[in-house]
Short mmCIF file of C-alpha atoms in Angstrom, two decimals:
data_model
loop_
_atom_site.label_atom_id
_atom_site.label_comp_id
_atom_site.label_asym_id
_atom_site.label_seq_id
_atom_site.Cartn_x
_atom_site.Cartn_y
_atom_site.Cartn_z
CA UNK W 1 110.02 -17.77 88.07
CA UNK W 2 109.26 -21.34 87.15
CA UNK W 3 106.80 -21.08 84.28
CA UNK W 4 103.65 -22.00 86.22
CA UNK W 5 101.99 -18.76 85.11
CA UNK W 6 102.14 -20.02 81.51
CA UNK W 7 100.76 -23.52 82.22
CA UNK W 8 98.37 -25.32 84.54
CA UNK W 9 99.79 -28.85 84.57
CA UNK W 10 102.55 -29.20 87.14
CA UNK W 11 105.96 -30.90 86.85
CA UNK W 12 107.40 -33.28 89.46
CA UNK W 13 111.13 -34.01 89.18
CA UNK W 14 113.00 -36.81 90.94
CA UNK W 15 116.22 -35.79 92.66
CA UNK W 16 119.36 -37.87 92.16
CA UNK W 17 123.09 -37.52 91.46
CA UNK W 18 122.41 -35.29 88.44
CA UNK W 19 120.23 -32.85 90.38
CA UNK W 20 121.00 -32.93 94.10
CA UNK W 21 123.23 -29.87 94.47
CA UNK W 22 121.82 -26.45 95.36
CA UNK W 23 122.75 -25.02 91.96
CA UNK W 24 121.20 -27.96 90.10
CA UNK W 25 117.97 -27.73 92.12
CA UNK W 26 117.77 -23.98 91.54
CA UNK W 27 118.28 -24.45 87.80
CA UNK W 28 115.45 -26.98 87.71
CA UNK W 29 113.11 -24.66 89.64
CA UNK W 30 113.96 -21.83 87.25
CA UNK W 31 113.23 -24.16 84.32
CA UNK W 32 109.80 -25.07 85.69
CA UNK W 33 109.84 -27.73 88.42
CA UNK W 34 106.96 -27.40 90.90
CA UNK W 35 107.60 -30.40 93.17
CA UNK W 36 110.74 -32.39 93.94
CA UNK W 37 110.48 -36.14 94.55
CA UNK W 38 112.88 -37.77 97.00
CA UNK W 39 113.15 -41.47 96.16
CA UNK W 40 113.75 -43.38 99.39
CA UNK W 41 114.73 -46.48 97.41
CA UNK W 42 118.08 -44.71 97.06
CA UNK W 43 120.23 -42.42 99.17
CA UNK W 44 120.83 -41.96 102.88
CA UNK W 45 118.89 -39.73 105.23
CA UNK W 46 121.91 -37.43 105.31
CA UNK W 47 121.81 -37.07 101.52
CA UNK W 48 118.08 -36.40 101.53
CA UNK W 49 118.57 -33.84 104.30
CA UNK W 50 120.99 -31.85 102.15
CA UNK W 51 118.42 -31.75 99.34
CA UNK W 52 115.59 -30.72 101.68
CA UNK W 53 117.74 -27.93 103.15
CA UNK W 54 118.55 -26.67 99.65
CA UNK W 55 114.89 -26.64 98.59
CA UNK W 56 113.96 -24.70 101.74
CA UNK W 57 116.72 -22.15 101.00
CA UNK W 58 115.49 -21.73 97.43
CA UNK W 59 111.90 -21.23 98.58
CA UNK W 60 112.95 -18.70 101.22
CA UNK W 61 115.27 -16.76 98.93
CA UNK W 62 112.89 -16.52 95.98
CA UNK W 63 109.57 -16.48 97.86
CA UNK W 64 108.46 -19.77 96.30
CA UNK W 65 106.40 -22.74 97.47
CA UNK W 66 108.18 -25.63 95.75
CA UNK W 67 106.73 -28.85 97.14
CA UNK W 68 108.56 -31.92 98.44
CA UNK W 69 107.31 -35.46 97.83
CA UNK W 70 108.88 -38.35 99.78
CA UNK W 71 108.44 -41.66 97.94
CA UNK W 72 108.63 -44.74 100.18
CA UNK W 73 110.30 -47.79 98.65
CA UNK W 74 107.63 -50.32 99.58
CA UNK W 75 107.99 -54.10 99.42
CA UNK W 76 110.59 -54.63 96.69
CA UNK W 77 111.11 -58.28 95.77
CA UNK W 78 114.35 -59.32 94.07
CA UNK W 79 116.33 -62.42 93.26
CA UNK W 80 119.78 -62.70 94.85
CA UNK W 81 123.27 -62.68 93.38
CA UNK W 82 124.04 -65.22 90.66
CA UNK W 83 127.30 -66.93 89.74
CA UNK W 84 129.34 -64.98 87.22
CA UNK W 85 127.22 -62.65 85.12
CA UNK W 86 124.18 -64.88 85.40
CA UNK W 87 123.14 -67.22 82.61
CA UNK W 88 120.75 -67.52 79.65
CA UNK W 89 117.46 -69.37 80.05
CA UNK W 90 114.94 -70.45 77.44
CA UNK W 91 111.34 -71.60 77.26
CA UNK W 92 110.81 -74.95 78.95
CA UNK W 93 113.78 -74.67 81.32
CA UNK W 94 113.10 -75.48 84.96
CA UNK W 95 114.20 -73.26 87.86
CA UNK W 96 113.93 -73.48 91.63
CA UNK W 97 113.50 -70.41 93.83
CA UNK W 98 114.39 -70.70 97.52
CA UNK W 99 113.95 -68.31 100.43
CA UNK W 100 117.24 -69.32 102.10
CA UNK W 101 120.04 -66.92 101.04
CA UNK W 102 122.53 -68.50 98.63
CA UNK W 103 124.63 -67.71 95.56
CA UNK W 104 122.33 -68.45 92.65
CA UNK W 105 122.99 -71.21 90.13
CA UNK W 106 120.91 -73.12 87.60
CA UNK W 107 119.96 -75.45 90.46
CA UNK W 108 118.54 -72.83 92.82
CA UNK W 109 118.07 -69.07 93.04
CA UNK W 110 117.44 -67.00 96.16
CA UNK W 111 114.35 -64.74 96.27
CA UNK W 112 114.13 -62.01 98.92
CA UNK W 113 110.44 -62.53 99.75
CA UNK W 114 110.30 -64.90 102.74
CA UNK W 115 106.61 -65.80 102.23
CA UNK W 116 107.09 -66.57 98.53
CA UNK W 117 106.55 -70.33 98.85
CA UNK W 118 103.53 -69.80 101.09
CA UNK W 119 101.77 -67.23 98.92
CA UNK W 120 102.21 -68.48 95.35
CA UNK W 121 99.92 -71.04 93.72
CA UNK W 122 100.60 -73.43 90.82
CA UNK W 123 99.84 -71.79 87.48
CA UNK W 124 100.60 -68.21 88.58
CA UNK W 125 102.96 -66.08 86.49
CA UNK W 126 106.18 -64.69 87.95
CA UNK W 127 107.82 -61.82 86.07
CA UNK W 128 111.50 -60.81 86.28
CA UNK W 129 113.49 -57.83 85.05
CA UNK W 130 110.55 -55.63 83.98
CA UNK W 131 109.02 -58.36 81.83
CA UNK W 132 112.12 -59.68 80.10
CA UNK W 133 111.65 -63.07 81.82
CA UNK W 134 108.29 -64.77 82.45
CA UNK W 135 108.02 -67.86 84.66
CA UNK W 136 105.14 -70.05 85.77
CA UNK W 137 104.77 -71.77 89.13
CA UNK W 138 104.76 -75.57 88.82
CA UNK W 139 104.72 -76.53 92.49
CA UNK W 140 105.53 -75.20 95.95
CA UNK W 141 106.36 -76.96 99.20
CA UNK W 142 104.56 -74.09 101.01
CA UNK W 143 107.68 -73.54 103.11
CA UNK W 144 110.85 -72.45 101.36
CA UNK W 145 111.03 -73.86 97.83
CA UNK W 146 109.15 -73.25 94.56
CA UNK W 147 109.67 -74.99 91.22
CA UNK W 148 109.05 -72.90 88.11
CA UNK W 149 108.96 -73.33 84.35
CA UNK W 150 110.36 -70.71 81.97
CA UNK W 151 107.62 -69.34 79.70
CA UNK W 152 109.70 -66.60 78.09
CA UNK W 153 113.47 -66.75 78.43
CA UNK W 154 116.29 -64.22 78.36
CA UNK W 155 119.59 -63.71 80.16
CA UNK W 156 118.91 -63.84 83.90
CA UNK W 157 121.28 -61.77 86.03
CA UNK W 158 121.81 -60.79 89.67
CA UNK W 159 119.41 -58.80 91.84
CA UNK W 160 116.69 -58.28 89.24
CA UNK W 161 113.23 -57.19 90.36
CA UNK W 162 110.38 -59.67 90.67
CA UNK W 163 106.69 -58.96 90.01
CA UNK W 164 103.87 -61.23 91.18
CA UNK W 165 100.85 -59.98 89.19
CA UNK W 166 98.59 -62.94 89.97
CA UNK W 167 99.64 -63.60 93.57
CA UNK W 168 97.89 -62.34 96.67
CA UNK W 169 100.99 -61.38 98.62
CA UNK W 170 100.95 -61.19 102.41
CA UNK W 171 103.81 -58.72 102.77
CA UNK W 172 102.69 -55.40 104.35
CA UNK W 173 102.77 -52.26 102.21
CA UNK W 174 104.92 -50.55 104.87
CA UNK W 175 108.14 -52.51 105.36
CA UNK W 176 110.63 -52.12 108.21
CA UNK W 177 112.73 -49.88 105.97
CA UNK W 178 109.67 -47.78 105.14
CA UNK W 179 108.88 -47.32 108.83
CA UNK W 180 112.46 -46.21 109.53
CA UNK W 181 112.30 -43.79 106.61
CA UNK W 182 108.88 -42.58 107.76
CA UNK W 183 110.24 -41.76 111.22
CA UNK W 184 112.80 -39.51 109.53
CA UNK W 185 110.36 -38.04 106.99
CA UNK W 186 107.97 -36.97 109.74
CA UNK W 187 110.69 -34.78 111.25
CA UNK W 188 110.95 -32.85 107.98
CA UNK W 189 108.78 -30.29 106.12
CA UNK W 190 107.56 -32.91 103.64
CA UNK W 191 104.29 -32.10 101.86
CA UNK W 192 103.43 -35.41 100.22
CA UNK W 193 104.29 -39.03 101.09
CA UNK W 194 103.89 -41.63 98.34
CA UNK W 195 102.91 -45.14 99.41
CA UNK W 196 104.21 -47.81 97.03
CA UNK W 197 102.41 -50.95 95.84
CA UNK W 198 99.07 -49.99 97.39
CA UNK W 199 96.51 -52.78 97.21
CA UNK W 200 93.65 -51.57 99.42
CA UNK W 201 92.27 -48.37 100.93
CA UNK W 202 92.97 -49.83 104.37
CA UNK W 203 96.73 -49.60 103.73
CA UNK W 204 96.38 -45.92 102.88
CA UNK W 205 94.40 -45.26 106.04
CA UNK W 206 97.10 -46.90 108.18
CA UNK W 207 99.75 -44.55 106.81
CA UNK W 208 97.49 -41.53 107.31
CA UNK W 209 96.92 -42.56 110.92
CA UNK W 210 100.67 -42.81 111.54
CA UNK W 211 101.14 -39.33 110.11
CA UNK W 212 98.33 -37.88 112.24
CA UNK W 213 99.69 -39.52 115.40
CA UNK W 214 102.69 -37.18 115.33
CA UNK W 215 100.70 -34.14 114.18
CA UNK W 216 102.36 -33.88 110.77
CA UNK W 217 100.46 -32.27 107.87
CA UNK W 218 101.84 -34.44 105.04
CA UNK W 219 99.29 -35.77 102.58
CA UNK W 220 99.34 -39.33 101.23
CA UNK W 221 99.67 -40.25 97.57
CA UNK W 222 98.72 -43.81 96.63
CA UNK W 223 100.85 -45.31 93.88
CA UNK W 224 98.73 -47.41 91.55
CA UNK W 225 101.00 -50.20 90.32
CA UNK W 226 99.26 -53.46 91.32
CA UNK W 227 96.25 -55.23 89.74
CA UNK W 228 94.67 -55.41 93.21
CA UNK W 229 94.70 -51.60 93.36
CA UNK W 230 92.75 -51.42 90.12
CA UNK W 231 90.10 -53.70 91.63
CA UNK W 232 89.75 -51.38 94.67
CA UNK W 233 90.42 -48.13 92.81
CA UNK W 234 87.28 -46.21 93.86
CA UNK W 235 87.88 -46.84 97.56
CA UNK W 236 91.59 -46.03 97.21
CA UNK W 237 90.89 -42.71 95.47
CA UNK W 238 88.29 -41.83 98.11
CA UNK W 239 90.75 -42.53 100.95
CA UNK W 240 93.83 -40.96 99.37
CA UNK W 241 94.91 -37.32 99.27
CA UNK W 242 96.50 -37.91 95.87
CA UNK W 243 97.05 -40.64 93.28
CA UNK W 244 100.11 -41.57 91.24
CA UNK W 245 99.67 -43.72 88.14
CA UNK W 246 103.03 -45.52 88.35
CA UNK W 247 103.12 -46.98 84.87
CA UNK W 248 106.41 -48.86 85.31
CA UNK W 249 105.35 -51.69 87.59
CA UNK W 250 101.71 -51.34 86.55
CA UNK W 251 102.72 -51.93 82.93
CA UNK W 252 104.49 -55.13 83.93
CA UNK W 253 101.69 -56.49 86.10
CA UNK W 254 98.72 -55.80 83.81
CA UNK W 255 98.41 -56.37 80.03
CA UNK W 256 100.25 -53.51 78.32
CA UNK W 257 97.35 -52.71 76.01
CA UNK W 258 95.20 -51.80 79.03
CA UNK W 259 97.50 -49.00 80.23
CA UNK W 260 96.11 -46.15 78.07
CA UNK W 261 92.50 -46.78 79.07
CA UNK W 262 93.49 -47.30 82.73
CA UNK W 263 95.27 -43.95 82.74
CA UNK W 264 92.24 -42.15 81.31
CA UNK W 265 89.76 -43.88 83.64
CA UNK W 266 91.81 -43.23 86.80
CA UNK W 267 92.36 -39.57 85.91
CA UNK W 268 88.63 -39.17 85.25
CA UNK W 269 87.74 -40.70 88.62
CA UNK W 270 90.24 -38.41 90.38
CA UNK W 271 88.77 -35.36 88.68
CA UNK W 272 85.30 -36.27 89.90
CA UNK W 273 86.50 -36.54 93.51
CA UNK W 274 88.83 -33.55 93.42
CA UNK W 275 91.83 -35.78 94.12
CA UNK W 276 95.14 -34.64 92.56
CA UNK W 277 96.64 -37.18 90.17
CA UNK W 278 100.15 -37.66 88.79
CA UNK W 279 101.13 -39.55 85.63
CA UNK W 280 104.56 -41.11 86.11
CA UNK W 281 107.27 -43.27 84.50
CA UNK W 282 109.12 -43.06 81.19
CA UNK W 283 107.47 -39.87 79.97
CA UNK W 284 110.78 -38.55 78.57
CA UNK W 285 112.96 -41.60 79.16
CA UNK W 286 115.15 -41.16 76.07
CA UNK W 287 116.34 -37.81 77.43
CA UNK W 288 118.34 -39.62 80.09
CA UNK W 289 120.98 -39.69 77.35
CA UNK W 290 119.56 -37.71 74.40
CA UNK W 291 119.09 -33.92 74.26
CA UNK W 292 115.65 -34.23 72.64
CA UNK W 293 112.59 -36.42 73.32
CA UNK W 294 111.24 -38.92 70.83
CA UNK W 295 108.04 -38.15 68.94
CA UNK W 296 106.27 -40.86 70.95
CA UNK W 297 107.37 -39.20 74.23
CA UNK W 298 106.09 -35.82 73.05
CA UNK W 299 102.71 -37.39 72.33
CA UNK W 300 102.74 -39.27 75.66
CA UNK W 301 103.24 -36.07 77.68
CA UNK W 302 100.64 -34.20 75.61
CA UNK W 303 98.09 -36.99 75.99
CA UNK W 304 98.57 -37.07 79.78
CA UNK W 305 97.82 -33.34 79.79
CA UNK W 306 94.78 -33.80 77.57
CA UNK W 307 93.57 -36.65 79.80
CA UNK W 308 93.45 -34.07 82.62
CA UNK W 309 96.34 -35.02 84.91
CA UNK W 310 97.36 -32.56 87.62
CA UNK W 311 101.05 -33.31 87.15
CA UNK W 312 103.54 -35.26 85.08
CA UNK W 313 106.54 -36.82 86.81
CA UNK W 314 110.11 -37.38 85.72
CA UNK W 315 112.30 -40.09 87.26
CA UNK W 316 115.66 -41.05 85.76
CA UNK W 317 115.48 -38.10 83.38
CA UNK W 318 116.26 -35.64 86.18
CA UNK W 319 117.77 -38.01 88.76
CA UNK W 320 120.63 -39.34 86.66
CA UNK W 321 120.15 -37.96 83.15
CA UNK W 322 122.62 -35.91 81.15
CA UNK W 323 120.17 -33.08 80.42
CA UNK W 324 117.89 -32.46 83.43
CA UNK W 325 117.23 -28.79 82.66
CA UNK W 326 116.58 -29.47 78.98
CA UNK W 327 114.05 -32.13 80.00
CA UNK W 328 112.08 -29.58 82.05
CA UNK W 329 112.26 -26.99 79.28
CA UNK W 330 111.04 -29.50 76.68
CA UNK W 331 108.26 -30.76 78.93
CA UNK W 332 107.11 -27.20 79.65
CA UNK W 333 106.85 -26.44 75.92
CA UNK W 334 104.83 -29.61 75.31
CA UNK W 335 102.46 -28.86 78.21
CA UNK W 336 101.83 -25.27 77.11
CA UNK W 337 101.06 -26.35 73.56
CA UNK W 338 98.83 -29.23 74.67
CA UNK W 339 96.83 -26.96 76.99
CA UNK W 340 95.87 -24.78 74.02
CA UNK W 341 93.63 -27.67 72.93
CA UNK W 342 92.46 -28.53 76.42
CA UNK W 343 88.77 -29.42 76.73
CA UNK W 344 87.57 -31.41 79.72
CA UNK W 345 83.99 -30.17 79.78
CA UNK W 346 82.60 -33.70 79.90
CA UNK W 347 84.94 -34.71 82.76
CA UNK W 348 84.37 -31.74 85.05
CA UNK W 349 83.63 -32.52 88.67
CA UNK W 350 80.04 -32.47 89.87
CA UNK W 351 78.89 -32.06 93.47
CA UNK W 352 77.42 -35.19 95.03
CA UNK W 353 74.43 -34.79 97.35
CA UNK W 354 75.72 -37.81 99.28
CA UNK W 355 78.92 -35.97 100.22
CA UNK W 356 79.20 -34.37 103.69
CA UNK W 357 80.86 -31.42 101.94
CA UNK W 358 78.08 -31.05 99.36
CA UNK W 359 77.30 -27.36 99.96
CA UNK W 360 80.98 -26.37 99.96
CA UNK W 361 81.51 -28.42 96.82
CA UNK W 362 78.65 -26.58 95.12
CA UNK W 363 80.29 -23.23 95.94
CA UNK W 364 83.73 -24.35 94.70
CA UNK W 365 82.43 -25.86 91.47
CA UNK W 366 80.26 -22.84 90.78
CA UNK W 367 83.26 -20.60 91.36
CA UNK W 368 84.81 -22.33 88.37
CA UNK W 369 81.62 -22.17 86.32
CA UNK W 370 81.07 -18.49 87.14
CA UNK W 371 84.66 -17.65 86.25
CA UNK W 372 84.21 -19.32 82.88
CA UNK W 373 80.86 -17.59 82.25
CA UNK W 374 82.17 -14.07 82.95
CA UNK W 375 85.65 -14.78 81.52
CA UNK W 376 87.29 -13.90 84.81
CA UNK W 377 91.04 -13.46 84.94
CA UNK W 378 91.21 -15.73 87.96
CA UNK W 379 89.61 -17.29 91.01
CA UNK W 380 90.94 -16.02 94.35
CA UNK W 381 90.37 -18.62 97.03
CA UNK W 382 91.16 -18.54 100.73
CA UNK W 383 91.94 -21.83 102.47
CA UNK W 384 93.69 -23.40 105.44
CA UNK W 385 93.55 -27.10 104.62
CA UNK W 386 93.72 -26.77 100.84
CA UNK W 387 90.33 -28.40 100.27
CA UNK W 388 88.94 -25.34 98.49
CA UNK W 389 91.85 -25.38 96.06
CA UNK W 390 91.53 -29.11 95.34
CA UNK W 391 87.83 -28.77 94.57
CA UNK W 392 88.09 -25.64 92.42
CA UNK W 393 90.98 -27.17 90.50
CA UNK W 394 88.99 -30.35 89.80
CA UNK W 395 86.52 -28.24 87.78
CA UNK W 396 89.43 -27.28 85.51
CA UNK W 397 88.33 -23.65 84.95
CA UNK W 398 89.68 -21.67 82.02
CA UNK W 399 91.39 -19.15 84.33
CA UNK W 400 94.13 -19.31 86.96
CA UNK W 401 93.39 -20.33 90.54
CA UNK W 402 95.05 -17.97 93.04
CA UNK W 403 95.05 -19.52 96.50
CA UNK W 404 95.80 -17.52 99.65
CA UNK W 405 96.64 -19.17 102.97
CA UNK W 406 98.59 -18.58 106.16
CA UNK W 407 99.50 -22.30 106.26
CA UNK W 408 102.90 -22.61 104.59
CA UNK W 409 102.78 -26.45 104.29
CA UNK W 410 99.41 -26.18 102.54
CA UNK W 411 100.79 -23.74 99.99
CA UNK W 412 103.74 -26.04 99.23
CA UNK W 413 101.41 -29.03 98.89
CA UNK W 414 99.25 -27.05 96.45
CA UNK W 415 102.24 -26.67 94.12
CA UNK W 416 101.25 -30.13 92.88
CA UNK W 417 97.67 -29.16 92.03
CA UNK W 418 96.52 -28.21 88.53
CA UNK W 419 96.22 -24.48 87.86
CA UNK W 420 96.94 -23.36 91.43
CA UNK W 421 99.27 -20.43 92.10
CA UNK W 422 99.85 -20.10 95.88
CA UNK W 423 100.23 -16.89 97.90
CA UNK W 424 101.01 -16.46 101.59
CA UNK W 425 98.47 -14.26 103.38
CA UNK W 426 97.76 -13.95 107.11
CA UNK W 427 95.66 -10.79 107.61
CA UNK W 428 92.28 -12.44 108.06
CA UNK W 429 90.41 -9.50 109.59
CA UNK W 430 87.15 -9.01 107.72
CA UNK W 431 85.88 -10.52 104.49
CA UNK W 432 85.73 -7.18 102.64
CA UNK W 433 89.23 -6.15 103.75
CA UNK W 434 90.67 -9.53 102.83
CA UNK W 435 89.11 -9.44 99.35
CA UNK W 436 90.52 -5.94 98.85
CA UNK W 437 93.94 -7.11 100.06
CA UNK W 438 94.18 -10.17 97.84
CA UNK W 439 92.99 -8.15 94.85
CA UNK W 440 95.75 -5.60 95.50
CA UNK W 441 98.35 -8.38 95.89
CA UNK W 442 97.33 -9.89 92.55
CA UNK W 443 97.38 -6.46 90.92
CA UNK W 444 100.85 -5.68 92.28
CA UNK W 445 102.14 -9.06 91.08
CA UNK W 446 100.69 -8.27 87.62
CA UNK W 447 98.45 -11.34 87.76
CA UNK W 448 95.44 -9.07 87.16
CA UNK W 449 94.95 -5.49 85.97
CA UNK W 450 92.31 -2.79 86.13
CA UNK W 451 89.11 -3.89 84.42
CA UNK W 452 89.66 -7.61 85.02
CA UNK W 453 87.13 -9.73 86.86
CA UNK W 454 87.96 -11.99 89.81
CA UNK W 455 85.79 -14.62 91.44
CA UNK W 456 86.39 -14.69 95.21
CA UNK W 457 85.56 -17.65 97.40
CA UNK W 458 86.23 -18.75 100.97
CA UNK W 459 84.43 -19.04 104.29
CA UNK W 460 82.58 -16.39 106.28
CA UNK W 461 83.37 -15.22 108.86
CA UNK W 462 87.03 -15.70 108.01
CA UNK W 463 88.27 -16.13 111.57
CA UNK W 464 85.85 -19.02 112.22
CA UNK W 465 87.35 -21.10 109.39
CA UNK W 466 84.16 -22.82 108.34
CA UNK W 467 83.91 -24.73 105.09
CA UNK W 468 83.73 -22.68 101.88
CA UNK W 469 80.42 -20.83 101.95
CA UNK W 470 80.64 -17.65 99.88
CA UNK W 471 81.22 -16.61 96.27
CA UNK W 472 81.66 -13.03 95.08
CA UNK W 473 82.54 -11.33 91.79
CA UNK W 474 85.08 -8.49 92.03
CA UNK W 475 85.89 -5.92 89.35
CA UNK W 476 89.54 -4.90 89.66
CA UNK W 477 89.83 -1.11 89.90
#
């Protein structure tokens, strides 16, 4: 229904005013959306509930496994309201930021981060309005007031975002608002939870522990948008269930010329660990208003695919854009064309002898290699947790990955993962019967035909649910 059979790279779409109705969501799924992102920086729980209910109805009605990603706001830092429409500033001007709420003037401007004066150091850069304004700390009283010099001026206006790329901030990654939102999220069938402004693996672990405390199955995506995250990237990838390269804030906080290489390096590291990765922010930004993408946007999407990303994510394009369905259709065409030239042989995952899952990893990776060698039509994997699917996908085989599970949340989560087509299956009697069943299901769904080869993998005996420990080649009759 949604084009996944023609492509491997998945599409994540952010829900907003332009896409929150049942009909709009259905149209996006039909166009090719695999996962919907709920941005908890905006909207009430009641509004998000309506969207969740609609997605569930669509999945039930059309027998789909569209995933749901809840994106926590994280510690957003902003300046307060300014007199009038704000005012122009130029290089050399002096400003004072205070942590006591006030109406901003040229004399003093409120900043929402209460530890600002404590955390910043003289010489550090402060960035406003996505890089339009650059300031430098001159002095701080270490209590409630900081004097700054304007390095690059512009028109400064109310409630603009603040980035602190050189400051070691003490604010927790989970704010009070995030915790309130998390309490709600954990009552819902959410598949992925994105943690904003991650700096260390420890922050990721804390969120995972909170999720496990209530017995929820949601997986955690770490958003990479801080320089500190780059410094701890290996540990963060190891701890996380997924990674999002959030190029908006990351592009403000690190030198812009480093973004392309960072994207490639992070994707490569995720492939090696079997960790799903999303490339996000401004992929098709011009289509918020225009019916067609720019040439640069076409190349950006294609390059993300060629880098090996699991998914590409749309934000304003589908949340508030004029052409949400056209965006998905255009992105689908770009992905399909890019995948014709897809070659990640040098980046393919390898099993590490140091890993506690080494033997299972060997089976999963060799399922991909075997499928390529015999030109199989697909790999049919059986999983409960989804681990088998993650690992097989990380090899990036040339065929489709058909994953069977009786765990509905797992199947929805796998809608984010490269090349995976999920199927519900709950008749785990014997290995031979199950292989025969899944082969028949794939044949009836026209995914395979007589004479095709399948590579089967899973655990034996099935009812014991061990780690992946078998691999078999099946000729479809």
